[in-house]
PDB file of C-alpha atoms in Angstrom:
ATOM      1  CA  MET J   1      -2.171  33.878 -22.181  1.00 95.00           C
ATOM      2  CA  GLN J   2      -0.298  31.382 -22.445  1.00 97.00           C
ATOM      3  CA  ILE J   3       2.864  30.405 -23.580  1.00 97.00           C
ATOM      4  CA  SER J   4       4.987  27.526 -23.535  1.00 97.00           C
ATOM      5  CA  VAL J   5       9.051  27.497 -22.117  1.00 97.00           C
ATOM      6  CA  ASN J   6      11.021  24.686 -22.841  1.00 97.00           C
ATOM      7  CA  GLY J   7       8.031  22.348 -22.999  1.00 96.00           C
ATOM      8  CA  GLU J   8       6.623  23.399 -20.237  1.00 96.00           C
ATOM      9  CA  THR J   9       2.936  25.524 -20.451  1.00 97.00           C
ATOM     10  CA  GLU J  10       2.986  29.089 -18.713  1.00 96.00           C
ATOM     11  CA  ARG J  11      -0.057  31.433 -17.877  1.00 97.00           C
ATOM     12  CA  ILE J  12       1.155  34.998 -18.067  1.00 96.00           C
ATOM     13  CA  GLU J  13       0.394  38.813 -18.088  1.00 95.00           C
ATOM     14  CA  PRO J  14       1.509  40.218 -21.619  1.00 95.00           C
ATOM     15  CA  GLN J  15       4.980  41.262 -21.014  1.00 97.00           C
ATOM     16  CA  SER J  16       8.206  42.169 -22.820  1.00 97.00           C
ATOM     17  CA  LEU J  17      10.647  39.251 -23.317  1.00 97.00           C
ATOM     18  CA  GLU J  18      13.252  41.089 -21.042  1.00 97.00           C
ATOM     19  CA  ARG J  19      10.392  41.966 -18.135  1.00 97.00           C
ATOM     20  CA  TYR J  20       9.437  37.737 -18.578  1.00 97.00           C
ATOM     21  CA  LEU J  21      13.570  36.784 -18.202  1.00 96.00           C
ATOM     22  CA  SER J  22      14.154  39.280 -15.908  1.00 95.00           C
ATOM     23  CA  ASN J  23      10.706  37.700 -13.190  1.00 94.00           C
ATOM     24  CA  LYS J  24      13.006  34.362 -14.344  1.00 94.00           C
ATOM     25  CA  SER J  25      16.536  35.470 -13.172  1.00 92.00           C
ATOM     26  CA  LEU J  26      17.738  35.121 -16.267  1.00 93.00           C
ATOM     27  CA  LEU J  27      18.794  38.567 -17.481  1.00 92.00           C
ATOM     28  CA  GLY J  28      22.063  39.246 -17.845  1.00 88.00           C
ATOM     29  CA  HIS J  29      22.703  35.069 -17.356  1.00 89.00           C
ATOM     30  CA  ARG J  30      24.562  33.362 -20.249  1.00 92.00           C
ATOM     31  CA  ILE J  31      21.530  31.490 -22.264  1.00 95.00           C
ATOM     32  CA  ALA J  32      20.138  32.110 -25.535  1.00 97.00           C
ATOM     33  CA  VAL J  33      16.399  31.915 -26.678  1.00 98.00           C
ATOM     34  CA  GLU J  34      14.228  30.840 -29.350  1.00 98.00           C
ATOM     35  CA  ARG J  35      11.152  32.295 -30.149  1.00 98.00           C
ATOM     36  CA  ASN J  36       8.839  30.630 -31.591  1.00 98.00           C
ATOM     37  CA  GLY J  37      11.493  28.825 -34.191  1.00 96.00           C
ATOM     38  CA  ASP J  38      13.693  32.219 -34.487  1.00 97.00           C
ATOM     39  CA  ILE J  39      16.263  33.331 -33.120  1.00 97.00           C
ATOM     40  CA  VAL J  40      16.042  36.282 -30.328  1.00 98.00           C
ATOM     41  CA  PRO J  41      18.976  38.447 -30.198  1.00 97.00           C
ATOM     42  CA  LYS J  42      20.113  39.312 -26.747  1.00 95.00           C
ATOM     43  CA  SER J  43      19.822  42.831 -28.321  1.00 95.00           C
ATOM     44  CA  GLN J  44      16.236  42.402 -29.214  1.00 96.00           C
ATOM     45  CA  PHE J  45      14.993  41.610 -25.284  1.00 96.00           C
ATOM     46  CA  SER J  46      12.979  44.766 -25.265  1.00 96.00           C
ATOM     47  CA  ASP J  47      11.989  44.858 -28.197  1.00 96.00           C
ATOM     48  CA  VAL J  48       9.526  41.709 -27.843  1.00 97.00           C
ATOM     49  CA  ILE J  49       6.300  41.688 -26.474  1.00 97.00           C
ATOM     50  CA  LEU J  50       5.024  38.154 -26.037  1.00 97.00           C
ATOM     51  CA  GLU J  51       1.787  36.565 -27.287  1.00 97.00           C
ATOM     52  CA  ASP J  52      -0.556  34.509 -26.302  1.00 97.00           C
ATOM     53  CA  GLY J  53       0.329  30.364 -28.189  1.00 97.00           C
ATOM     54  CA  ASP J  54       4.388  31.585 -28.610  1.00 98.00           C
ATOM     55  CA  VAL J  55       6.876  28.568 -27.743  1.00 98.00           C
ATOM     56  CA  LEU J  56       9.795  29.881 -26.598  1.00 98.00           C
ATOM     57  CA  GLU J  57      12.741  27.357 -25.833  1.00 97.00           C
ATOM     58  CA  ILE J  58      15.453  29.627 -23.610  1.00 97.00           C
ATOM     59  CA  VAL J  59      19.283  27.468 -23.882  1.00 96.00           C
ATOM     60  CA  HIS J  60      22.323  27.942 -21.703  1.00 95.00           C
ATOM     61  CA  ALA J  61      25.262  25.577 -22.029  1.00 95.00           C
ATOM     62  CA  VAL J  62      25.988  22.273 -20.485  1.00 95.00           C
ATOM     63  CA  GLY J  63      29.100  19.054 -20.276  1.00 95.00           C
ATOM     64  CA  GLY J  64      29.521  17.123 -23.885  1.00 94.00           C
ATOM     65  CA  GLY J  65      31.232  15.566 -25.774  1.00 90.00           C
TER      66      GLY J  65
ATOM     67  CA  MET G   1      55.569  20.931 -30.158  1.00 49.00           C
ATOM     68  CA  THR G   2      54.514  24.757 -32.027  1.00 55.00           C
ATOM     69  CA  ASP G   3      53.591  22.701 -35.397  1.00 79.00           C
ATOM     70  CA  THR G   4      49.863  24.044 -35.412  1.00 89.00           C
ATOM     71  CA  ILE G   5      46.767  22.240 -36.921  1.00 93.00           C
ATOM     72  CA  GLN G   6      44.328  25.153 -39.033  1.00 96.00           C
ATOM     73  CA  VAL G   7      40.473  24.134 -39.382  1.00 97.00           C
ATOM     74  CA  GLY G   8      38.557  26.629 -40.950  1.00 97.00           C
ATOM     75  CA  SER G   9      39.929  30.143 -39.435  1.00 96.00           C
ATOM     76  CA  TYR G  10      40.339  28.814 -36.597  1.00 95.00           C
ATOM     77  CA  ALA G  11      45.031  27.831 -36.010  1.00 95.00           C
ATOM     78  CA  LEU G  12      45.011  25.209 -33.347  1.00 94.00           C
ATOM     79  CA  LYS G  13      48.037  24.336 -31.597  1.00 93.00           C
ATOM     80  CA  SER G  14      46.824  21.467 -30.304  1.00 96.00           C
ATOM     81  CA  ARG G  15      45.459  17.664 -31.872  1.00 97.00           C
ATOM     82  CA  LEU G  16      43.859  16.996 -29.043  1.00 98.00           C
ATOM     83  CA  LEU G  17      40.740  18.682 -28.740  1.00 98.00           C
ATOM     84  CA  VAL G  18      38.397  17.044 -25.290  1.00 98.00           C
ATOM     85  CA  GLY G  19      34.763  16.973 -24.220  1.00 97.00           C
ATOM     86  CA  THR G  20      33.586  17.794 -20.740  1.00 97.00           C
ATOM     87  CA  GLY G  21      30.256  15.143 -20.025  1.00 96.00           C
ATOM     88  CA  LYS G  22      30.782  12.740 -17.729  1.00 96.00           C
ATOM     89  CA  TYR G  23      32.631  14.778 -15.131  1.00 96.00           C
ATOM     90  CA  HIS G  24      31.864  14.303 -11.508  1.00 94.00           C
ATOM     91  CA  ASN G  25      31.992  18.522 -11.156  1.00 94.00           C
ATOM     92  CA  LEU G  26      33.078  21.665 -12.505  1.00 94.00           C
ATOM     93  CA  ASP G  27      35.954  21.881 -10.965  1.00 95.00           C
ATOM     94  CA  GLU G  28      37.086  18.625 -12.099  1.00 96.00           C
ATOM     95  CA  THR G  29      36.221  19.896 -15.739  1.00 96.00           C
ATOM     96  CA  GLY G  30      38.226  22.753 -15.201  1.00 96.00           C
ATOM     97  CA  ARG G  31      41.501  20.246 -14.199  1.00 97.00           C
ATOM     98  CA  ALA G  32      40.616  17.655 -16.739  1.00 97.00           C
ATOM     99  CA  ILE G  33      40.911  20.133 -19.137  1.00 97.00           C
ATOM    100  CA  GLU G  34      43.852  21.930 -18.249  1.00 97.00           C
ATOM    101  CA  ALA G  35      45.681  18.613 -17.916  1.00 98.00           C
ATOM    102  CA  SER G  36      45.226  17.735 -20.931  1.00 98.00           C
ATOM    103  CA  GLY G  37      46.135  20.692 -22.581  1.00 97.00           C
ATOM    104  CA  ALA G  38      43.414  21.162 -25.515  1.00 97.00           C
ATOM    105  CA  ASP G  39      42.702  24.428 -27.260  1.00 96.00           C
ATOM    106  CA  VAL G  40      39.363  22.742 -28.641  1.00 97.00           C
ATOM    107  CA  VAL G  41      36.678  22.296 -25.990  1.00 97.00           C
ATOM    108  CA  THR G  42      33.474  21.308 -26.776  1.00 97.00           C
ATOM    109  CA  MET G  43      29.857  21.323 -25.111  1.00 97.00           C
ATOM    110  CA  ALA G  44      26.648  20.389 -25.630  1.00 97.00           C
ATOM    111  CA  VAL G  45      23.602  23.347 -25.685  1.00 97.00           C
ATOM    112  CA  ARG G  46      19.942  22.238 -23.439  1.00 96.00           C
ATOM    113  CA  ARG G  47      17.178  24.354 -22.290  1.00 96.00           C
ATOM    114  CA  THR G  48      17.438  26.040 -19.190  1.00 93.00           C
ATOM    115  CA  ASN G  49      16.268  24.561 -15.335  1.00 87.00           C
ATOM    116  CA  LEU G  50      13.439  27.736 -14.410  1.00 85.00           C
ATOM    117  CA  GLY G  51      13.469  27.200 -11.172  1.00 76.00           C
ATOM    118  CA  GLN G  52      17.332  26.411 -10.979  1.00 66.00           C
ATOM    119  CA  ASN G  53      19.472  28.998  -8.907  1.00 67.00           C
ATOM    120  CA  PRO G  54      20.806  31.653 -11.124  1.00 63.00           C
ATOM    121  CA  ASN G  55      23.716  31.828  -9.158  1.00 68.00           C
ATOM    122  CA  GLU G  56      24.649  27.931  -9.408  1.00 74.00           C
ATOM    123  CA  PRO G  57      28.399  27.533 -11.098  1.00 79.00           C
ATOM    124  CA  ASN G  58      27.832  27.550 -14.980  1.00 87.00           C
ATOM    125  CA  LEU G  59      30.370  25.686 -17.066  1.00 92.00           C
ATOM    126  CA  LEU G  60      31.285  28.700 -19.400  1.00 91.00           C
ATOM    127  CA  HIS G  61      32.774  30.173 -15.806  1.00 90.00           C
ATOM    128  CA  VAL G  62      35.163  26.747 -15.672  1.00 92.00           C
ATOM    129  CA  ILE G  63      35.840  26.737 -20.027  1.00 93.00           C
ATOM    130  CA  SER G  64      36.090  30.611 -20.480  1.00 92.00           C
ATOM    131  CA  PRO G  65      35.370  31.521 -23.481  1.00 92.00           C
ATOM    132  CA  ASP G  66      38.447  33.760 -23.397  1.00 93.00           C
ATOM    133  CA  ARG G  67      41.069  30.644 -23.006  1.00 94.00           C
ATOM    134  CA  TYR G  68      39.238  27.814 -24.872  1.00 96.00           C
ATOM    135  CA  THR G  69      37.865  27.264 -28.009  1.00 96.00           C
ATOM    136  CA  LEU G  70      34.726  26.382 -27.517  1.00 97.00           C
ATOM    137  CA  LEU G  71      32.608  24.276 -29.448  1.00 98.00           C
ATOM    138  CA  PRO G  72      29.328  23.353 -28.971  1.00 98.00           C
ATOM    139  CA  ASN G  73      28.123  20.372 -30.399  1.00 98.00           C
ATOM    140  CA  THR G  74      24.298  19.270 -31.580  1.00 98.00           C
ATOM    141  CA  ALA G  75      24.413  15.763 -29.712  1.00 95.00           C
ATOM    142  CA  GLY G  76      20.918  14.821 -29.020  1.00 94.00           C
ATOM    143  CA  CYS G  77      20.011  15.252 -31.968  1.00 96.00           C
ATOM    144  CA  HIS G  78      18.253  13.255 -34.664  1.00 96.00           C
ATOM    145  CA  THR G  79      17.056  15.178 -37.596  1.00 97.00           C
ATOM    146  CA  ALA G  80      19.163  18.580 -39.236  1.00 98.00           C
ATOM    147  CA  ASP G  81      15.806  20.360 -38.247  1.00 97.00           C
ATOM    148  CA  ALA G  82      16.764  20.390 -34.310  1.00 97.00           C
ATOM    149  CA  ALA G  83      21.241  19.936 -35.435  1.00 98.00           C
ATOM    150  CA  VAL G  84      20.454  23.370 -37.136  1.00 98.00           C
ATOM    151  CA  ARG G  85      17.447  24.978 -34.811  1.00 98.00           C
ATOM    152  CA  THR G  86      20.867  24.389 -31.190  1.00 98.00           C
ATOM    153  CA  CYS G  87      23.339  25.513 -33.122  1.00 98.00           C
ATOM    154  CA  ARG G  88      21.942  28.522 -33.875  1.00 98.00           C
ATOM    155  CA  LEU G  89      20.985  28.700 -29.993  1.00 98.00           C
ATOM    156  CA  ALA G  90      24.699  27.755 -29.592  1.00 98.00           C
ATOM    157  CA  ARG G  91      26.087  30.326 -31.853  1.00 98.00           C
ATOM    158  CA  GLU G  92      23.740  33.520 -30.168  1.00 97.00           C
ATOM    159  CA  LEU G  93      25.045  32.535 -26.516  1.00 96.00           C
ATOM    160  CA  LEU G  94      28.413  32.859 -27.420  1.00 95.00           C
ATOM    161  CA  ASP G  95      28.088  35.732 -29.180  1.00 94.00           C
ATOM    162  CA  GLY G  96      28.747  34.496 -32.823  1.00 94.00           C
ATOM    163  CA  HIS G  97      31.068  32.045 -32.498  1.00 95.00           C
ATOM    164  CA  ASN G  98      30.793  30.720 -35.513  1.00 97.00           C
ATOM    165  CA  LEU G  99      32.133  27.220 -35.157  1.00 98.00           C
ATOM    166  CA  VAL G 100      30.687  24.164 -33.964  1.00 98.00           C
ATOM    167  CA  LYS G 101      30.729  20.527 -34.164  1.00 98.00           C
ATOM    168  CA  LEU G 102      27.566  18.740 -36.423  1.00 98.00           C
ATOM    169  CA  GLU G 103      26.246  15.598 -34.720  1.00 98.00           C
ATOM    170  CA  VAL G 104      23.434  13.985 -36.655  1.00 97.00           C
ATOM    171  CA  ILE G 105      22.462   9.995 -34.204  1.00 95.00           C
ATOM    172  CA  SER G 106      20.551   7.763 -34.599  1.00 93.00           C
ATOM    173  CA  LYS G 107      18.389   6.624 -32.086  1.00 92.00           C
ATOM    174  CA  SER G 108      19.057   2.571 -32.118  1.00 89.00           C
ATOM    175  CA  ARG G 109      21.943   1.631 -29.214  1.00 91.00           C
ATOM    176  CA  THR G 110      24.831   2.139 -31.324  1.00 90.00           C
ATOM    177  CA  LEU G 111      24.898   5.881 -32.216  1.00 92.00           C
ATOM    178  CA  TYR G 112      25.721   5.584 -34.936  1.00 94.00           C
ATOM    179  CA  PRO G 113      25.848   9.001 -37.853  1.00 96.00           C
ATOM    180  CA  ASP G 114      22.879   9.342 -39.661  1.00 97.00           C
ATOM    181  CA  VAL G 115      25.182  10.283 -42.937  1.00 97.00           C
ATOM    182  CA  VAL G 116      21.342  11.409 -44.289  1.00 97.00           C
ATOM    183  CA  GLU G 117      19.903  14.348 -41.590  1.00 98.00           C
ATOM    184  CA  THR G 118      23.738  14.412 -41.346  1.00 98.00           C
ATOM    185  CA  LEU G 119      24.759  15.971 -44.949  1.00 98.00           C
ATOM    186  CA  SER G 120      21.394  17.925 -45.191  1.00 98.00           C
ATOM    187  CA  ALA G 121      22.273  19.825 -42.322  1.00 98.00           C
ATOM    188  CA  ALA G 122      25.910  20.662 -43.529  1.00 98.00           C
ATOM    189  CA  ARG G 123      24.546  22.609 -46.177  1.00 98.00           C
ATOM    190  CA  THR G 124      22.115  24.514 -44.599  1.00 98.00           C
ATOM    191  CA  LEU G 125      24.289  25.527 -42.017  1.00 98.00           C
ATOM    192  CA  VAL G 126      27.580  26.150 -44.331  1.00 98.00           C
ATOM    193  CA  ASP G 127      25.232  27.961 -46.274  1.00 98.00           C
ATOM    194  CA  ASP G 128      23.935  29.809 -43.313  1.00 98.00           C
ATOM    195  CA  GLY G 129      27.803  31.032 -42.586  1.00 98.00           C
ATOM    196  CA  PHE G 130      28.917  27.854 -39.752  1.00 98.00           C
ATOM    197  CA  GLU G 131      31.705  26.299 -39.662  1.00 98.00           C
ATOM    198  CA  VAL G 132      31.620  23.208 -39.521  1.00 98.00           C
ATOM    199  CA  MET G 133      32.482  20.271 -38.401  1.00 98.00           C
ATOM    200  CA  VAL G 134      31.614  17.027 -38.614  1.00 98.00           C
ATOM    201  CA  TYR G 135      31.076  13.528 -36.865  1.00 98.00           C
ATOM    202  CA  THR G 136      30.187  10.679 -39.230  1.00 98.00           C
ATOM    203  CA  SER G 137      30.945   7.683 -40.380  1.00 97.00           C
ATOM    204  CA  ASP G 138      34.525   6.497 -41.782  1.00 97.00           C
ATOM    205  CA  ASP G 139      32.766   5.887 -44.911  1.00 97.00           C
ATOM    206  CA  PRO G 140      34.798   7.852 -47.513  1.00 98.00           C
ATOM    207  CA  LEU G 141      32.638   8.399 -49.880  1.00 98.00           C
ATOM    208  CA  ILE G 142      30.599  10.288 -47.082  1.00 98.00           C
ATOM    209  CA  ALA G 143      33.623  12.474 -45.729  1.00 98.00           C
ATOM    210  CA  ILE G 144      34.519  13.430 -49.539  1.00 98.00           C
ATOM    211  CA  GLU G 145      30.910  14.556 -49.925  1.00 98.00           C
ATOM    212  CA  LEU G 146      31.061  15.933 -46.621  1.00 98.00           C
ATOM    213  CA  GLU G 147      34.062  18.188 -47.803  1.00 98.00           C
ATOM    214  CA  ALA G 148      32.725  18.664 -50.862  1.00 98.00           C
ATOM    215  CA  ILE G 149      30.321  20.736 -49.067  1.00 98.00           C
ATOM    216  CA  GLY G 150      32.093  23.599 -46.892  1.00 98.00           C
ATOM    217  CA  CYS G 151      32.665  20.860 -43.438  1.00 98.00           C
ATOM    218  CA  VAL G 152      36.473  22.335 -41.806  1.00 98.00           C
ATOM    219  CA  ALA G 153      37.184  19.392 -40.959  1.00 98.00           C
ATOM    220  CA  VAL G 154      35.563  16.518 -41.366  1.00 98.00           C
ATOM    221  CA  MET G 155      35.344  13.410 -37.755  1.00 98.00           C
ATOM    222  CA  PRO G 156      34.599   9.902 -38.282  1.00 98.00           C
ATOM    223  CA  LEU G 157      34.666   8.110 -35.475  1.00 97.00           C
ATOM    224  CA  GLY G 158      36.861   5.504 -34.865  1.00 96.00           C
ATOM    225  CA  ALA G 159      34.671   3.216 -32.653  1.00 95.00           C
ATOM    226  CA  PRO G 160      30.793   3.868 -30.595  1.00 94.00           C
ATOM    227  CA  ILE G 161      30.752   6.599 -29.291  1.00 93.00           C
ATOM    228  CA  GLY G 162      31.889   5.966 -25.495  1.00 90.00           C
ATOM    229  CA  SER G 163      32.807   2.820 -25.986  1.00 94.00           C
ATOM    230  CA  GLY G 164      36.236   2.393 -25.887  1.00 95.00           C
ATOM    231  CA  LEU G 165      37.044   0.274 -28.170  1.00 96.00           C
ATOM    232  CA  GLY G 166      39.758   2.007 -30.454  1.00 95.00           C
ATOM    233  CA  LEU G 167      40.427   2.045 -34.306  1.00 96.00           C
ATOM    234  CA  GLN G 168      38.081  -0.404 -35.469  1.00 96.00           C
ATOM    235  CA  ASN G 169      39.132   0.229 -38.780  1.00 96.00           C
ATOM    236  CA  PRO G 170      42.360   1.742 -39.435  1.00 96.00           C
ATOM    237  CA  TYR G 171      42.158   1.592 -43.713  1.00 96.00           C
ATOM    238  CA  ASN G 172      38.792   3.555 -43.566  1.00 97.00           C
ATOM    239  CA  ILE G 173      40.707   5.613 -42.173  1.00 97.00           C
ATOM    240  CA  ARG G 174      44.139   5.913 -43.954  1.00 97.00           C
ATOM    241  CA  GLU G 175      41.315   6.002 -47.266  1.00 98.00           C
ATOM    242  CA  ILE G 176      39.627   9.082 -45.713  1.00 98.00           C
ATOM    243  CA  LEU G 177      42.524  10.679 -45.343  1.00 98.00           C
ATOM    244  CA  ASP G 178      44.085  10.068 -48.986  1.00 98.00           C
ATOM    245  CA  HIS G 179      41.386  12.160 -50.219  1.00 98.00           C
ATOM    246  CA  LEU G 180      40.245  15.096 -47.962  1.00 98.00           C
ATOM    247  CA  LYS G 181      42.307  18.359 -47.914  1.00 98.00           C
ATOM    248  CA  VAL G 182      40.750  19.640 -44.803  1.00 98.00           C
ATOM    249  CA  PRO G 183      42.121  17.744 -41.350  1.00 98.00           C
ATOM    250  CA  VAL G 184      40.466  14.571 -40.583  1.00 98.00           C
ATOM    251  CA  ILE G 185      39.906  13.730 -37.114  1.00 98.00           C
ATOM    252  CA  VAL G 186      38.583  10.962 -35.266  1.00 98.00           C
ATOM    253  CA  ASP G 187      36.153  11.017 -32.705  1.00 96.00           C
ATOM    254  CA  ALA G 188      34.512   8.818 -31.139  1.00 93.00           C
ATOM    255  CA  GLY G 189      35.806   5.649 -30.065  1.00 95.00           C
ATOM    256  CA  VAL G 190      39.005   6.096 -28.260  1.00 96.00           C
ATOM    257  CA  GLY G 191      39.419   3.689 -24.686  1.00 97.00           C
ATOM    258  CA  THR G 192      42.990   4.401 -24.151  1.00 97.00           C
ATOM    259  CA  ALA G 193      46.340   6.507 -24.541  1.00 98.00           C
ATOM    260  CA  SER G 194      47.801   4.236 -27.261  1.00 98.00           C
ATOM    261  CA  ASP G 195      44.493   4.347 -29.061  1.00 97.00           C
ATOM    262  CA  ALA G 196      44.988   8.200 -30.146  1.00 98.00           C
ATOM    263  CA  THR G 197      48.424   7.438 -30.767  1.00 98.00           C
ATOM    264  CA  VAL G 198      47.038   5.125 -33.677  1.00 97.00           C
ATOM    265  CA  ALA G 199      44.942   7.383 -34.824  1.00 97.00           C
ATOM    266  CA  MET G 200      48.134  10.047 -34.997  1.00 98.00           C
ATOM    267  CA  GLU G 201      50.064   7.551 -36.373  1.00 98.00           C
ATOM    268  CA  LEU G 202      47.879   7.385 -39.366  1.00 97.00           C
ATOM    269  CA  GLY G 203      48.008  10.935 -40.256  1.00 97.00           C
ATOM    270  CA  CYS G 204      45.051  11.856 -38.523  1.00 98.00           C
ATOM    271  CA  GLU G 205      45.166  15.182 -37.742  1.00 98.00           C
ATOM    272  CA  GLY G 206      43.898  15.053 -33.961  1.00 98.00           C
ATOM    273  CA  VAL G 207      41.934  13.231 -32.423  1.00 98.00           C
ATOM    274  CA  LEU G 208      38.654  14.234 -29.795  1.00 98.00           C
ATOM    275  CA  MET G 209      37.080  12.386 -27.199  1.00 97.00           C
ATOM    276  CA  ASN G 210      36.009  13.365 -23.474  1.00 97.00           C
ATOM    277  CA  THR G 211      35.037   9.944 -22.422  1.00 96.00           C
ATOM    278  CA  ALA G 212      37.651   7.702 -22.057  1.00 97.00           C
ATOM    279  CA  ILE G 213      39.172  11.147 -19.880  1.00 98.00           C
ATOM    280  CA  ALA G 214      36.307  11.510 -18.517  1.00 97.00           C
ATOM    281  CA  GLU G 215      35.566   8.000 -17.031  1.00 97.00           C
ATOM    282  CA  ALA G 216      39.091   6.916 -15.908  1.00 97.00           C
ATOM    283  CA  LYS G 217      39.606   6.290 -12.992  1.00 97.00           C
ATOM    284  CA  ASP G 218      41.771   9.620 -12.542  1.00 98.00           C
ATOM    285  CA  PRO G 219      40.937  11.136 -15.060  1.00 98.00           C
ATOM    286  CA  ILE G 220      43.749  14.157 -14.408  1.00 98.00           C
ATOM    287  CA  LYS G 221      46.184  11.454 -14.810  1.00 98.00           C
ATOM    288  CA  MET G 222      44.844  10.710 -18.204  1.00 98.00           C
ATOM    289  CA  ALA G 223      43.955  13.100 -19.547  1.00 98.00           C
ATOM    290  CA  CYS G 224      47.689  14.193 -19.466  1.00 98.00           C
ATOM    291  CA  ALA G 225      48.551  10.376 -20.617  1.00 98.00           C
ATOM    292  CA  MET G 226      46.424  11.674 -23.880  1.00 98.00           C
ATOM    293  CA  ARG G 227      48.243  14.481 -24.354  1.00 98.00           C
ATOM    294  CA  LEU G 228      51.093  12.928 -24.714  1.00 98.00           C
ATOM    295  CA  ALA G 229      49.484  10.005 -26.765  1.00 98.00           C
ATOM    296  CA  VAL G 230      48.538  12.863 -29.664  1.00 98.00           C
ATOM    297  CA  GLU G 231      51.539  14.471 -29.583  1.00 97.00           C
ATOM    298  CA  SER G 232      54.317  11.264 -29.683  1.00 98.00           C
ATOM    299  CA  GLY G 233      51.701   9.650 -32.380  1.00 98.00           C
ATOM    300  CA  ARG G 234      52.155  12.766 -34.543  1.00 97.00           C
ATOM    301  CA  LEU G 235      55.166  12.869 -33.578  1.00 97.00           C
ATOM    302  CA  ALA G 236      55.823   9.804 -34.778  1.00 98.00           C
ATOM    303  CA  TYR G 237      54.026  10.144 -38.014  1.00 97.00           C
ATOM    304  CA  GLU G 238      55.830  12.856 -38.530  1.00 97.00           C
ATOM    305  CA  ALA G 239      59.224  10.721 -38.159  1.00 98.00           C
ATOM    306  CA  GLY G 240      57.972   8.104 -40.451  1.00 97.00           C
ATOM    307  CA  ARG G 241      58.030   4.178 -39.574  1.00 96.00           C
ATOM    308  CA  ILE G 242      59.989   2.120 -40.450  1.00 95.00           C
ATOM    309  CA  PRO G 243      58.467   0.134 -42.790  1.00 95.00           C
ATOM    310  CA  ARG G 244      57.765  -3.933 -41.491  1.00 94.00           C
ATOM    311  CA  LYS G 245      59.136  -6.908 -41.971  1.00 94.00           C
ATOM    312  CA  ARG G 246      59.142 -10.941 -41.655  1.00 96.00           C
ATOM    313  CA  TYR G 247      62.456 -11.556 -40.450  1.00 95.00           C
ATOM    314  CA  ALA G 248      65.016  -9.784 -38.429  1.00 93.00           C
ATOM    315  CA  GLY G 249      67.420  -6.961 -38.400  1.00 91.00           C
ATOM    316  CA  ALA G 250      70.921  -7.539 -36.370  1.00 92.00           C
ATOM    317  CA  SER G 251      70.726  -3.498 -34.817  1.00 94.00           C
ATOM    318  CA  SER G 252      74.487  -4.537 -33.932  1.00 95.00           C
ATOM    319  CA  PRO G 253      77.713  -5.041 -36.620  1.00 94.00           C
ATOM    320  CA  GLU G 254      78.164  -8.145 -38.165  1.00 92.00           C
ATOM    321  CA  THR G 255      81.549  -7.628 -38.916  1.00 94.00           C
ATOM    322  CA  GLY G 256      84.996  -7.740 -36.505  1.00 94.00           C
ATOM    323  CA  LEU G 257      83.028 -10.088 -33.724  1.00 94.00           C
ATOM    324  CA  ILE G 258      86.341 -11.823 -32.068  1.00 94.00           C
ATOM    325  CA  GLU G 259      86.175 -15.041 -32.368  1.00 89.00           C
TER     326      GLU G 259
END
């Protein structure tokens, strides 16, 4: 299946959001995730099963004024 | 100084609020913020680079949420929708921390606030439980409306972002101060210490700046200068300046002179 992550399309096997983030070495880091326009609380990473066509935004803090 | 500034549910010790953009590196960022004495430190929210080294130093390692009151901004957002989504991501990123700096800016070279989108985003965010510090133009009517919506601080620009031109319309800032009960904080346009002092002498509750410190030749020294400038301006405001007069008034007694 195909998902969009931070504007890039990616082909992945069906999996949980937690698994996806773990494979990207992002689990445990200070990030926030939006899925199809809605926030996914950290506590629900393992409950969310990614679906074909999902649009993810994964963000972190950077310097800014 | 012992006085505090109350912004929503936050009691802040420093009237200088600073940004974390444009520094050479995170070490310099940390040292400049420390030298500024600021409590409130702004940050931006951006897409994570999925290929990056996971152990790369993170801003939040240097600017700890335990030590500073983080103020995530919506810089770069050109629509209310993008700003609202950014604030919701920031709240999740910071474990429910609900204080945000709302800015919806135009795509023009002035980066002037888009007040139509700003008003719309402010309503949505206040309804959603955020404490909104809002960047806006120096239009007194818009400032009054943003307070009525429920923003916890209104932050008119002194001059365009990063311009360093200093307060271009002190009369409008003064007018805004006359009408608002929530803190008025000048955000953007400060170039050097005296600009910050001018804002504080007008009666502003604080000044928010980034470029003036980060792009100074010596950011650490400029951070110190800005801390002193803001304190100095506040003290002068509280002390009450003398009226301006057209002619001289001698400081020494005019009687008892020798002949």
